[in-house]
Amino acid sequence: MDNTRTMTEHPMLQIKNLAVDFNTARGQAHILEGVDFELFPKEILALVGETGSGKSVTAKSILCLLPKSLSQSTGEVWFKKDNLLTLSNGKLQKIRGHQISMVFQNPQSSINPVFTLGEQISRLIRLYLPDQIESVMKLNNCSRKKAIDTIAEERLNEVGLTDVQRLLKSYAGQVSGGMAQRYRIALALLSSPKILIADEATSALDVTVQAHILKLMREICQKKKTAILFITHDLGIAAQICNRVAVMYSGRIVEIAPTEDIFKTPYHPYTQGLLKAVPKLGQKEALAYVPGMIPDLANPPKGCRFHPRCTYTMDVCRRRKPPMTAVGLSHRVACFLYDNHPKPRKVEI
Amino acid sequence: MILFLAKRFTGLILLLVALSTLVFFFTRSLPGDVAALYIGGNAKPEQIERARIELGLDKPLVVQYKRYMERLIFHADMGVSLRTHRPVFQDLLEKIPMSFELVFWALLFATLGGVFIGVISAYHHGTPFDGAVKWFTSAAVSIPIFFLALLLQLIFFNILGWFPLQGRIDSFLEFTHPIAHVTGFSMIDTLITGNFQAFFNVLWHMVLPVAALLVGPLGIIARLTRSSLLEVMQQDFILSARASGISEPVLFFYYGLRNALSPVLTVIGLSVALILMATFYVEMIFNWPGIGFYALAGIMSLDYPAITGIALMVGAIYVVANTLTDILRRVIDPRIK
Amino acid sequence: MADNRTLYTDMARAAAREHRQVRWFELKRLLKRKSAGLALIILCMTFAAALFAPWISPYPEQGRGDVNVEHRLLPPSSDYYLGTDIYGRDMLSRVIFGSRISIFGGICIVISAALIGVPLGLWAGYNEGVSGTLIMRVVELFLSFPSTLIGMAISLILGAGWYTAIIALIIPWWPWYTRLVQGEVVSIKHMLYVEAARMLGYGRLTIIFRHLLPNILTPVIVMILLDLGPAIIAIGLLSFLGLGTQAPMADWGLMVWEGAPNILNEWWIAIVPGTAMFIVVIAFNIFGDALKDALDSST
């Protein structure tokens, strides 16, 4: 992997100091506080973390999909000279799906159950590709409906779906999870977006299906030059397909680095703990785990949010939030342990 | 689909049979001697005895039941009204068009208005408009129909003088521009005979009764549409469609509404019965000569054959309406099995 | 009207989906809402009026039905706050006495319906064998016809009277509870804690009452509250037709009927009891709604 190249390029998507608060019955919950990262063209960035660490919220707030009545987002999400958080609804709609697409966790429930798959894809084709419909109509000298069908069939074939005619007439309840996810990915790619956000896109699938979808993702990235933000709780998947990995803990990114670096030399105590918790073949001793629980977001610990679970807690950890420190070329970590010595420490958790 | 339809129709027929059986036992368990009631007051014992034989009441219950079902199915014979002394079926046939006009408009406006108000208030949920709709629908489902009808009369006739008090047409117009009897539906009859003066007069008279009939169902439909749509809008596929860049109005009116409509359809089916039962009261109060008026007059004068006929008819309409909405739900929502 | 209950079944279900047990501390939050608090105050006042009618009404004898011909058809005044009816009876006293039938009749109908319907629903949901199927067939038969129509037919059979009207309304009312409870039980009976109880060898009745009943109480309570308004209206519908309470007893539906011919001149005779009914029903509905919302959105 050629990390130096990516670093010199201009990022596609730059997220600066993104914070999200939810209004709950018990007051404000600070779901995200100060998320910083960037997504470069043609890369796959994994966003890894436990349930409740704020991965999905990050993904949704990029496209401003969180209900406004329940949440406030602050910070900046830069995409092509626009801060998405301050865009009007009309302009956002031109970006959602057109430039940045999203695929969700549960493929079947994210397809409208009362319309056929054909109706839904043709609606999006009409929305995204009016020019292409015209050109296909001229080329094949056929009706608009026929042209849309042709495009739909072509795009569904691209994601490895066969027997498309039957599929277009089916409803969400009649297709398997793997087919549904391929279909969703085809919808997301219709407009040839610059960025694809995959929010736990493979978590609900069988392992074999998962492997197919991952392969598809990698092909998309290479062939279509689409940058992918891949959100998962599974480090193994991140290792398989991603160029870089960002580890999230309780609403912050604690470590971000190229995949190899993060697996070889994890810096942050939390990352080290996570890696230890990955089972290995032939492992004899009991599986390690990160002790403790994810903090209560309505009332989070002061300072570094990881300090109650960290064995290396220092005084400063309780008082201040650790800033992101560069510890290597394109390797950054948010931990006071590395304030002055940019070397990984073997930390026992 | 064919299997589904076949099943639905078998169910429908079974329910209709059950309905007529229940009505049969209903007539037999009514207090008082049916034969004596049939003859009327001050009848001599031998007259009553003759009536008993004529009505077949001396035979065993099973034979009576067979006779009743045969007459009902093959001759549409529901007996003779004690009040009007005409066959009940004939009476009903005459009254149905009059009520149908009221029920039709009430159902139409309640459905369209209810769904529209529901969708708009779901779209603007949390705003003062939504709050006002919530209050309106609460009031609409809480107001007793007979009170509403009287209130409308008091306000719109007595105080404002906008609409006529009661009846179907002004009495002088009945002489100057009588409604020709072609179909029995006064609006169609006046239109095809070019009797526009009567047409507008009838329309004028219909406003208050239709308003009284539609308020309740309108409230229920609006409220259910709102809550059903808001629930749908929480679903994954809406989020996913929103992430695809589909605009909010399209999300609500096209993607969401069709999902939300299935429970609403059920309630629309039930509203048919609701409105039919309400005609009992509304037609009485507005002196509208339809089946509701006929039913209420029958109940108050204990005209059992008429009551039986009405019960059969209302029950049958209810069952048929429910079956139809079930089929319709199945058509718009492939999830329903 | 009575057939709102399909809607109420759905609403009760929705509340149940969120919360399987009533949390009573939620109710405190509920009462902080102005509309719900106001509704509760109105309901308490009506309840008190019904209970203490002979002591608080200005003319208790007239409330019971004594005529007072020399003061007939008087408009509201300082002697008769809400006017008098065609027999000269004080409308206020009549309305206060009339609340007894509406309030206690309504409560009686709904509670009896729940007491009949809930155990049958528990049984039918837990045993999907012959007995369960049989119960559900009967329920479906009842629900296939308009409840108001069934109520009218039964009160014609039983003869007019306030208690026959109540019985006539209980009969079409309980199947709604059976259907609600049966649906809930079917959806929870394969949950692990029920399966576990079964494997531990608990008896059928123990499982039904100890493990299933507490979990279906929320929708039942919501439905009882939402049902009180329709029950009061249903009583009014019957007595307006002369199938319920008989004159000279006071009953809101009957009083509206008595006042209907005079609506254009002595409007208060029909409007006063009608308004009383409307206010009480809307108070029940708003309170029930607020309860449902409180249980719904507390997550």
CSV table of C-alpha atoms in Angstrom, one decimal, chain A:
chain,number,residue,atom,x,y,z
A,1,MET,CA,0.0,0.0,0.0
A,2,ASP,CA,1.3,3.3,-1.0
A,3,ASN,CA,0.6,5.6,1.9
A,4,THR,CA,2.8,8.5,0.9
A,5,ARG,CA,0.9,8.9,-2.3
A,6,THR,CA,-2.5,9.3,-0.5
A,7,MET,CA,-1.1,11.7,2.0
A,8,THR,CA,0.1,14.2,-0.6
A,9,GLU,CA,-3.3,14.3,-2.3
A,10,HIS,CA,-6.1,16.5,-1.4
A,11,PRO,CA,-8.7,14.8,0.7
A,12,MET,CA,-12.2,14.1,-0.8
A,13,LEU,CA,-13.9,14.5,2.5
A,14,GLN,CA,-12.5,16.3,5.5
A,15,ILE,CA,-14.2,16.1,8.9
A,16,LYS,CA,-13.1,18.6,11.5
A,17,ASN,CA,-14.1,18.6,15.1
A,18,LEU,CA,-17.5,17.0,14.4
A,19,ALA,CA,-19.6,16.9,17.6
A,20,VAL,CA,-23.1,15.5,17.9
A,21,ASP,CA,-25.4,15.9,20.9
A,22,PHE,CA,-28.6,13.9,21.3
A,23,ASN,CA,-31.5,15.2,23.4
A,24,THR,CA,-32.6,12.4,25.7
A,25,ALA,CA,-35.0,12.1,28.6
A,26,ARG,CA,-32.0,12.4,30.9
A,27,GLY,CA,-30.5,15.5,29.3
A,28,GLN,CA,-28.0,15.9,26.5
A,29,ALA,CA,-25.9,12.9,25.5
A,30,HIS,CA,-22.6,13.8,23.9
A,31,ILE,CA,-22.5,11.1,21.3
A,32,LEU,CA,-19.6,12.5,19.3
A,33,GLU,CA,-17.0,15.0,20.5
A,34,GLY,CA,-14.4,16.2,18.2
A,35,VAL,CA,-14.1,13.6,15.4
A,36,ASP,CA,-11.4,14.5,13.0
A,37,PHE,CA,-10.5,12.5,9.9
A,38,GLU,CA,-10.2,12.7,6.2
A,39,LEU,CA,-11.0,10.4,3.3
A,40,PHE,CA,-8.7,10.4,0.3
A,41,PRO,CA,-9.7,9.6,-3.2
A,42,LYS,CA,-9.6,5.9,-4.1
A,43,GLU,CA,-9.0,4.7,-0.6
A,44,ILE,CA,-11.0,2.4,1.7
A,45,LEU,CA,-11.0,3.8,5.2
A,46,ALA,CA,-12.3,1.6,8.0
A,47,LEU,CA,-14.0,3.1,11.0
A,48,VAL,CA,-13.7,0.6,13.7
A,49,GLY,CA,-15.2,0.6,17.2
A,50,GLU,CA,-17.5,-1.1,19.7
A,51,THR,CA,-21.3,-0.8,19.6
A,52,GLY,CA,-22.1,2.7,20.8
A,53,SER,CA,-18.8,4.2,20.0
A,54,GLY,CA,-20.5,6.6,17.5
A,55,LYS,CA,-19.5,5.0,14.2
A,56,SER,CA,-23.0,5.0,12.7
A,57,VAL,CA,-23.7,8.5,14.0
A,58,THR,CA,-20.5,9.8,12.3
A,59,ALA,CA,-21.7,8.2,9.1
A,60,LYS,CA,-25.2,9.6,9.3
A,61,SER,CA,-24.1,13.1,10.3
A,62,ILE,CA,-21.9,13.3,7.2
A,63,LEU,CA,-25.1,13.4,5.2
A,64,CYS,CA,-27.1,15.2,7.9
A,65,LEU,CA,-29.4,12.2,8.3
A,66,LEU,CA,-29.9,12.6,12.0
A,67,PRO,CA,-33.3,13.9,13.0
A,68,LYS,CA,-32.9,17.6,13.6
A,69,SER,CA,-35.5,17.6,16.4
A,70,LEU,CA,-33.5,15.2,18.5
A,71,SER,CA,-29.9,16.1,17.8
A,72,GLN,CA,-27.5,19.0,17.1
A,73,SER,CA,-24.4,18.6,15.0
A,74,THR,CA,-21.5,21.1,15.2
A,75,GLY,CA,-18.1,21.1,13.5
A,76,GLU,CA,-17.3,20.9,9.8
A,77,VAL,CA,-17.8,18.3,7.1
A,78,TRP,CA,-16.0,19.6,4.0
A,79,PHE,CA,-16.8,18.1,0.6
A,80,LYS,CA,-15.8,19.9,-2.5
A,81,LYS,CA,-15.7,23.4,-0.9
A,82,ASP,CA,-19.0,22.9,0.8
A,83,ASN,CA,-19.5,22.4,4.5
A,84,LEU,CA,-22.3,19.8,4.4
A,85,LEU,CA,-23.5,20.7,7.9
A,86,THR,CA,-24.5,24.2,6.8
A,87,LEU,CA,-26.0,23.3,3.4
A,88,SER,CA,-29.7,23.9,2.7
A,89,ASN,CA,-31.9,20.8,2.3
A,90,GLY,CA,-32.2,21.4,-1.4
A,91,LYS,CA,-28.4,21.4,-1.9
A,92,LEU,CA,-28.0,18.4,0.4
A,93,GLN,CA,-30.4,16.4,-1.7
A,94,LYS,CA,-28.1,17.1,-4.7
A,95,ILE,CA,-25.2,15.6,-2.8
A,96,ARG,CA,-27.0,12.7,-1.1
A,97,GLY,CA,-27.0,9.7,-3.4
A,98,HIS,CA,-25.6,11.9,-6.3
A,99,GLN,CA,-22.1,12.4,-4.9
A,100,ILE,CA,-22.1,10.5,-1.6
A,101,SER,CA,-24.0,7.3,-1.3
A,102,MET,CA,-24.7,5.2,1.7
A,103,VAL,CA,-25.4,1.5,2.3
A,104,PHE,CA,-26.9,0.4,5.5
A,105,GLN,CA,-26.6,-2.6,7.8
A,106,ASN,CA,-29.9,-4.4,7.3
A,107,PRO,CA,-30.4,-4.8,3.5
A,108,GLN,CA,-33.9,-6.2,3.5
A,109,SER,CA,-35.4,-3.6,5.8
A,110,SER,CA,-33.7,-0.8,3.9
A,111,ILE,CA,-35.6,-1.6,0.8
A,112,ASN,CA,-39.2,-0.3,0.7
A,113,PRO,CA,-41.4,-3.4,1.1
A,114,VAL,CA,-44.4,-2.2,-0.9
A,115,PHE,CA,-42.7,-1.3,-4.2
A,116,THR,CA,-41.0,-3.8,-6.4
A,117,LEU,CA,-37.2,-3.6,-6.7
A,118,GLY,CA,-37.8,-2.5,-10.3
A,119,GLU,CA,-39.9,0.4,-9.4
A,120,GLN,CA,-37.4,1.6,-6.9
A,121,ILE,CA,-34.3,1.4,-9.1
A,122,SER,CA,-36.1,3.0,-12.0
A,123,ARG,CA,-37.1,5.9,-9.8
A,124,LEU,CA,-33.5,6.5,-8.9
A,125,ILE,CA,-32.3,6.1,-12.5
A,126,ARG,CA,-34.8,8.8,-13.5
A,127,LEU,CA,-33.4,11.0,-10.7
A,128,TYR,CA,-29.7,10.5,-11.3
A,129,LEU,CA,-29.3,9.7,-14.9
A,130,PRO,CA,-31.7,11.6,-17.1
A,131,ASP,CA,-29.0,12.1,-19.7
A,132,GLN,CA,-28.1,8.5,-19.9
A,133,ILE,CA,-31.7,7.5,-20.4
A,134,GLU,CA,-31.9,9.9,-23.3
A,135,SER,CA,-28.8,8.5,-24.9
A,136,VAL,CA,-29.9,4.9,-24.5
A,137,MET,CA,-33.2,5.8,-26.0
A,138,LYS,CA,-31.5,7.3,-29.0
A,139,LEU,CA,-29.0,4.5,-29.3
A,140,ASN,CA,-31.4,1.6,-29.1
A,141,ASN,CA,-34.3,3.6,-30.5
A,142,CYS,CA,-36.6,2.4,-27.7
A,143,SER,CA,-39.1,3.8,-25.2
A,144,ARG,CA,-38.1,5.5,-22.0
A,145,LYS,CA,-39.3,2.6,-20.0
A,146,LYS,CA,-37.3,0.2,-22.0
A,147,ALA,CA,-34.2,2.4,-21.7
A,148,ILE,CA,-34.6,2.5,-17.9
A,149,ASP,CA,-34.9,-1.3,-17.8
A,150,THR,CA,-31.8,-1.6,-19.9
A,151,ILE,CA,-29.8,0.6,-17.6
A,152,ALA,CA,-31.2,-1.2,-14.5
A,153,GLU,CA,-30.2,-4.6,-15.9
A,154,GLU,CA,-26.7,-3.4,-16.8
A,155,ARG,CA,-26.1,-1.9,-13.3
A,156,LEU,CA,-27.5,-4.9,-11.5
A,157,ASN,CA,-25.3,-7.2,-13.6
A,158,GLU,CA,-22.3,-5.2,-12.5
A,159,VAL,CA,-22.8,-6.0,-8.9
A,160,GLY,CA,-23.0,-9.7,-9.8
A,161,LEU,CA,-26.8,-10.2,-9.8
A,162,THR,CA,-28.2,-12.6,-12.3
A,163,ASP,CA,-31.8,-13.3,-13.4
A,164,VAL,CA,-32.4,-9.6,-13.2
A,165,GLN,CA,-35.8,-9.7,-14.9
A,166,ARG,CA,-37.3,-11.8,-12.2
A,167,LEU,CA,-35.6,-9.7,-9.5
A,168,LEU,CA,-37.0,-6.5,-10.8
A,169,LYS,CA,-40.5,-7.9,-10.3
A,170,SER,CA,-39.9,-9.1,-6.7
A,171,TYR,CA,-40.4,-7.3,-3.4
A,172,ALA,CA,-37.9,-6.9,-0.6
A,173,GLY,CA,-39.4,-9.8,1.3
A,174,GLN,CA,-38.8,-12.2,-1.5
A,175,VAL,CA,-35.1,-11.9,-1.9
A,176,SER,CA,-32.2,-13.2,0.2
A,177,GLY,CA,-30.1,-10.9,2.4
A,178,GLY,CA,-27.1,-11.2,0.1
A,179,MET,CA,-29.1,-10.3,-3.0
A,180,ALA,CA,-30.7,-7.5,-1.2
A,181,GLN,CA,-27.4,-6.0,-0.2
A,182,ARG,CA,-26.0,-6.3,-3.8
A,183,TYR,CA,-29.1,-4.6,-5.0
A,184,ARG,CA,-28.6,-1.8,-2.4
A,185,ILE,CA,-25.0,-1.4,-3.5
A,186,ALA,CA,-26.1,-1.2,-7.1
A,187,LEU,CA,-28.6,1.6,-6.1
A,188,ALA,CA,-25.8,3.4,-4.2
A,189,LEU,CA,-23.5,3.2,-7.2
A,190,LEU,CA,-26.1,4.2,-9.8
A,191,SER,CA,-24.9,7.8,-9.9
A,192,SER,CA,-21.2,6.9,-9.8
A,193,PRO,CA,-20.7,8.7,-6.5
A,194,LYS,CA,-17.4,10.0,-5.4
A,195,ILE,CA,-17.8,8.5,-1.9
A,196,LEU,CA,-19.6,5.4,-0.7
A,197,ILE,CA,-20.4,5.1,3.0
A,198,ALA,CA,-21.0,1.5,4.0
A,199,ASP,CA,-22.5,1.4,7.5
A,200,GLU,CA,-22.0,-2.1,8.8
A,201,ALA,CA,-22.9,-3.2,5.3
A,202,THR,CA,-21.8,-6.8,5.8
A,203,SER,CA,-22.6,-7.4,9.5
A,204,ALA,CA,-26.0,-8.9,9.0
A,205,LEU,CA,-24.9,-11.3,6.3
A,206,ASP,CA,-23.6,-14.9,6.4
A,207,VAL,CA,-19.9,-15.3,6.3
A,208,THR,CA,-19.7,-16.5,2.7
A,209,VAL,CA,-22.0,-13.8,1.5
A,210,GLN,CA,-20.0,-11.3,3.4
A,211,ALA,CA,-16.9,-12.4,1.6
A,212,HIS,CA,-18.6,-11.8,-1.8
A,213,ILE,CA,-19.7,-8.4,-0.8
A,214,LEU,CA,-16.3,-7.4,0.5
A,215,LYS,CA,-14.8,-8.5,-2.8
A,216,LEU,CA,-17.3,-6.4,-4.6
A,217,MET,CA,-16.4,-3.4,-2.5
A,218,ARG,CA,-12.8,-3.8,-3.3
A,219,GLU,CA,-13.6,-4.0,-7.0
A,220,ILE,CA,-15.8,-0.9,-6.8
A,221,CYS,CA,-13.0,1.0,-5.3
A,222,GLN,CA,-10.5,0.0,-7.9
A,223,LYS,CA,-12.6,0.2,-11.0
A,224,LYS,CA,-14.9,3.0,-10.2
A,225,LYS,CA,-12.4,5.1,-8.3
A,226,THR,CA,-14.9,5.5,-5.5
A,227,ALA,CA,-13.6,6.2,-2.0
A,228,ILE,CA,-15.2,4.0,0.6
A,229,LEU,CA,-15.8,4.8,4.2
A,230,PHE,CA,-16.3,1.3,5.6
A,231,ILE,CA,-17.8,1.2,9.1
A,232,THR,CA,-17.5,-2.1,11.0
A,233,HIS,CA,-17.0,-3.5,14.4
A,234,ASP,CA,-14.9,-6.3,13.0
A,235,LEU,CA,-11.2,-5.7,12.9
A,236,GLY,CA,-10.7,-8.8,10.7
A,237,ILE,CA,-12.8,-7.3,7.9
A,238,ALA,CA,-11.0,-4.0,8.2
A,239,ALA,CA,-7.7,-5.8,7.8
A,240,GLN,CA,-8.9,-7.6,4.7
A,241,ILE,CA,-10.0,-4.7,2.5
A,242,CYS,CA,-9.0,-1.3,4.0
A,243,ASN,CA,-6.1,0.9,3.2
A,244,ARG,CA,-6.4,2.8,6.5
A,245,VAL,CA,-8.1,2.2,9.8
A,246,ALA,CA,-9.6,4.7,12.2
A,247,VAL,CA,-10.4,3.4,15.7
A,248,MET,CA,-13.2,5.0,17.5
A,249,TYR,CA,-13.9,5.0,21.2
A,250,SER,CA,-16.8,6.8,22.8
A,251,GLY,CA,-17.3,9.5,20.3
A,252,ARG,CA,-13.7,10.2,19.4
A,253,ILE,CA,-11.2,8.8,17.0
A,254,VAL,CA,-8.4,7.5,19.2
A,255,GLU,CA,-6.0,6.3,16.5
A,256,ILE,CA,-5.8,6.5,12.8
A,257,ALA,CA,-3.1,4.9,10.7
A,258,PRO,CA,-2.5,2.8,7.6
A,259,THR,CA,-3.8,-0.8,8.1
A,260,GLU,CA,-0.4,-2.4,8.3
A,261,ASP,CA,0.9,0.1,10.9
A,262,ILE,CA,-2.1,-0.3,13.1
A,263,PHE,CA,-1.9,-4.0,13.2
A,264,LYS,CA,1.9,-4.1,13.6
A,265,THR,CA,2.4,-1.2,16.0
A,266,PRO,CA,-0.8,-0.2,17.7
A,267,TYR,CA,-0.1,2.9,19.9
A,268,HIS,CA,-3.3,3.6,21.8
A,269,PRO,CA,-4.0,1.3,24.8
A,270,TYR,CA,-7.5,0.8,23.5
A,271,THR,CA,-6.4,-0.3,20.1
A,272,GLN,CA,-3.9,-2.7,21.7
A,273,GLY,CA,-6.6,-4.1,23.8
A,274,LEU,CA,-8.9,-4.6,20.8
A,275,LEU,CA,-6.2,-6.4,18.9
A,276,LYS,CA,-5.5,-8.7,21.8
A,277,ALA,CA,-9.2,-9.6,21.9
A,278,VAL,CA,-9.1,-10.9,18.3
A,279,PRO,CA,-9.0,-14.7,18.6
A,280,LYS,CA,-6.1,-16.5,16.9
A,281,LEU,CA,-5.9,-20.0,15.6
A,282,GLY,CA,-4.2,-22.3,18.0
A,283,GLN,CA,-4.4,-19.8,20.8
A,284,LYS,CA,-4.3,-21.7,24.1
A,285,GLU,CA,-4.7,-19.1,26.8
A,286,ALA,CA,-8.0,-17.4,27.5
A,287,LEU,CA,-9.0,-14.6,25.1
A,288,ALA,CA,-8.1,-11.2,26.4
A,289,TYR,CA,-10.6,-8.4,26.5
A,290,VAL,CA,-10.8,-4.8,27.4
A,291,PRO,CA,-12.2,-4.7,30.9
A,292,GLY,CA,-15.1,-2.3,31.8
A,293,MET,CA,-17.9,-0.9,29.8
A,294,ILE,CA,-18.4,1.8,27.3
A,295,PRO,CA,-19.1,5.0,29.2
A,296,ASP,CA,-22.5,6.6,29.8
A,297,LEU,CA,-22.7,9.2,27.2
A,298,ALA,CA,-25.1,11.5,29.1
A,299,ASN,CA,-22.5,11.7,31.8
A,300,PRO,CA,-19.1,10.8,30.3
A,301,PRO,CA,-15.9,10.6,32.3
A,302,LYS,CA,-13.9,13.9,32.3
A,303,GLY,CA,-10.7,14.2,30.4
A,304,CYS,CA,-9.9,11.2,28.2
A,305,ARG,CA,-13.0,9.1,28.0
A,306,PHE,CA,-11.0,5.9,28.1
A,307,HIS,CA,-9.2,6.6,31.3
A,308,PRO,CA,-11.5,4.6,33.7
A,309,ARG,CA,-10.6,1.4,31.6
A,310,CYS,CA,-7.0,2.2,31.0
A,311,THR,CA,-4.2,0.7,33.1
A,312,TYR,CA,-1.8,3.6,32.2
A,313,THR,CA,-4.0,6.3,33.5
A,314,MET,CA,-2.1,9.4,34.5
A,315,ASP,CA,-3.2,12.5,36.3
A,316,VAL,CA,-3.4,14.5,33.1
A,317,CYS,CA,-5.8,11.9,31.6
A,318,ARG,CA,-8.4,12.7,34.2
A,319,ARG,CA,-8.1,16.4,33.6
A,320,ARG,CA,-7.7,17.1,29.9
A,321,LYS,CA,-8.7,15.5,26.6
A,322,PRO,CA,-5.7,14.2,24.8
A,323,PRO,CA,-5.0,15.9,21.5
A,324,MET,CA,-4.3,14.0,18.3
A,325,THR,CA,-0.5,13.6,18.0
A,326,ALA,CA,1.4,12.5,15.0
A,327,VAL,CA,3.5,9.5,15.9
A,328,GLY,CA,4.6,8.5,12.4
A,329,LEU,CA,4.0,9.2,8.8
A,330,SER,CA,0.2,9.4,8.6
A,331,HIS,CA,-0.2,7.7,11.9
A,332,ARG,CA,-1.9,9.7,14.6
A,333,VAL,CA,-3.0,8.8,18.1
A,334,ALA,CA,-5.0,10.6,20.8
A,335,CYS,CA,-3.1,9.6,24.0
A,336,PHE,CA,-1.0,11.5,26.5
A,337,LEU,CA,1.4,8.5,26.7
A,338,TYR,CA,2.9,9.7,23.4
A,339,ASP,CA,3.1,13.4,24.1
A,340,ASN,CA,6.8,13.5,24.1
A,341,HIS,CA,8.0,10.1,23.0
A,342,PRO,CA,6.6,9.0,19.6
A,343,LYS,CA,7.3,5.3,20.2
A,344,PRO,CA,4.8,2.6,20.8
A,345,ARG,CA,4.8,1.3,24.3
A,346,LYS,CA,3.9,-2.2,25.1
A,347,VAL,CA,1.0,-1.6,27.3
A,348,GLU,CA,-0.6,-4.4,29.4
A,349,ILE,CA,-4.3,-4.0,29.8
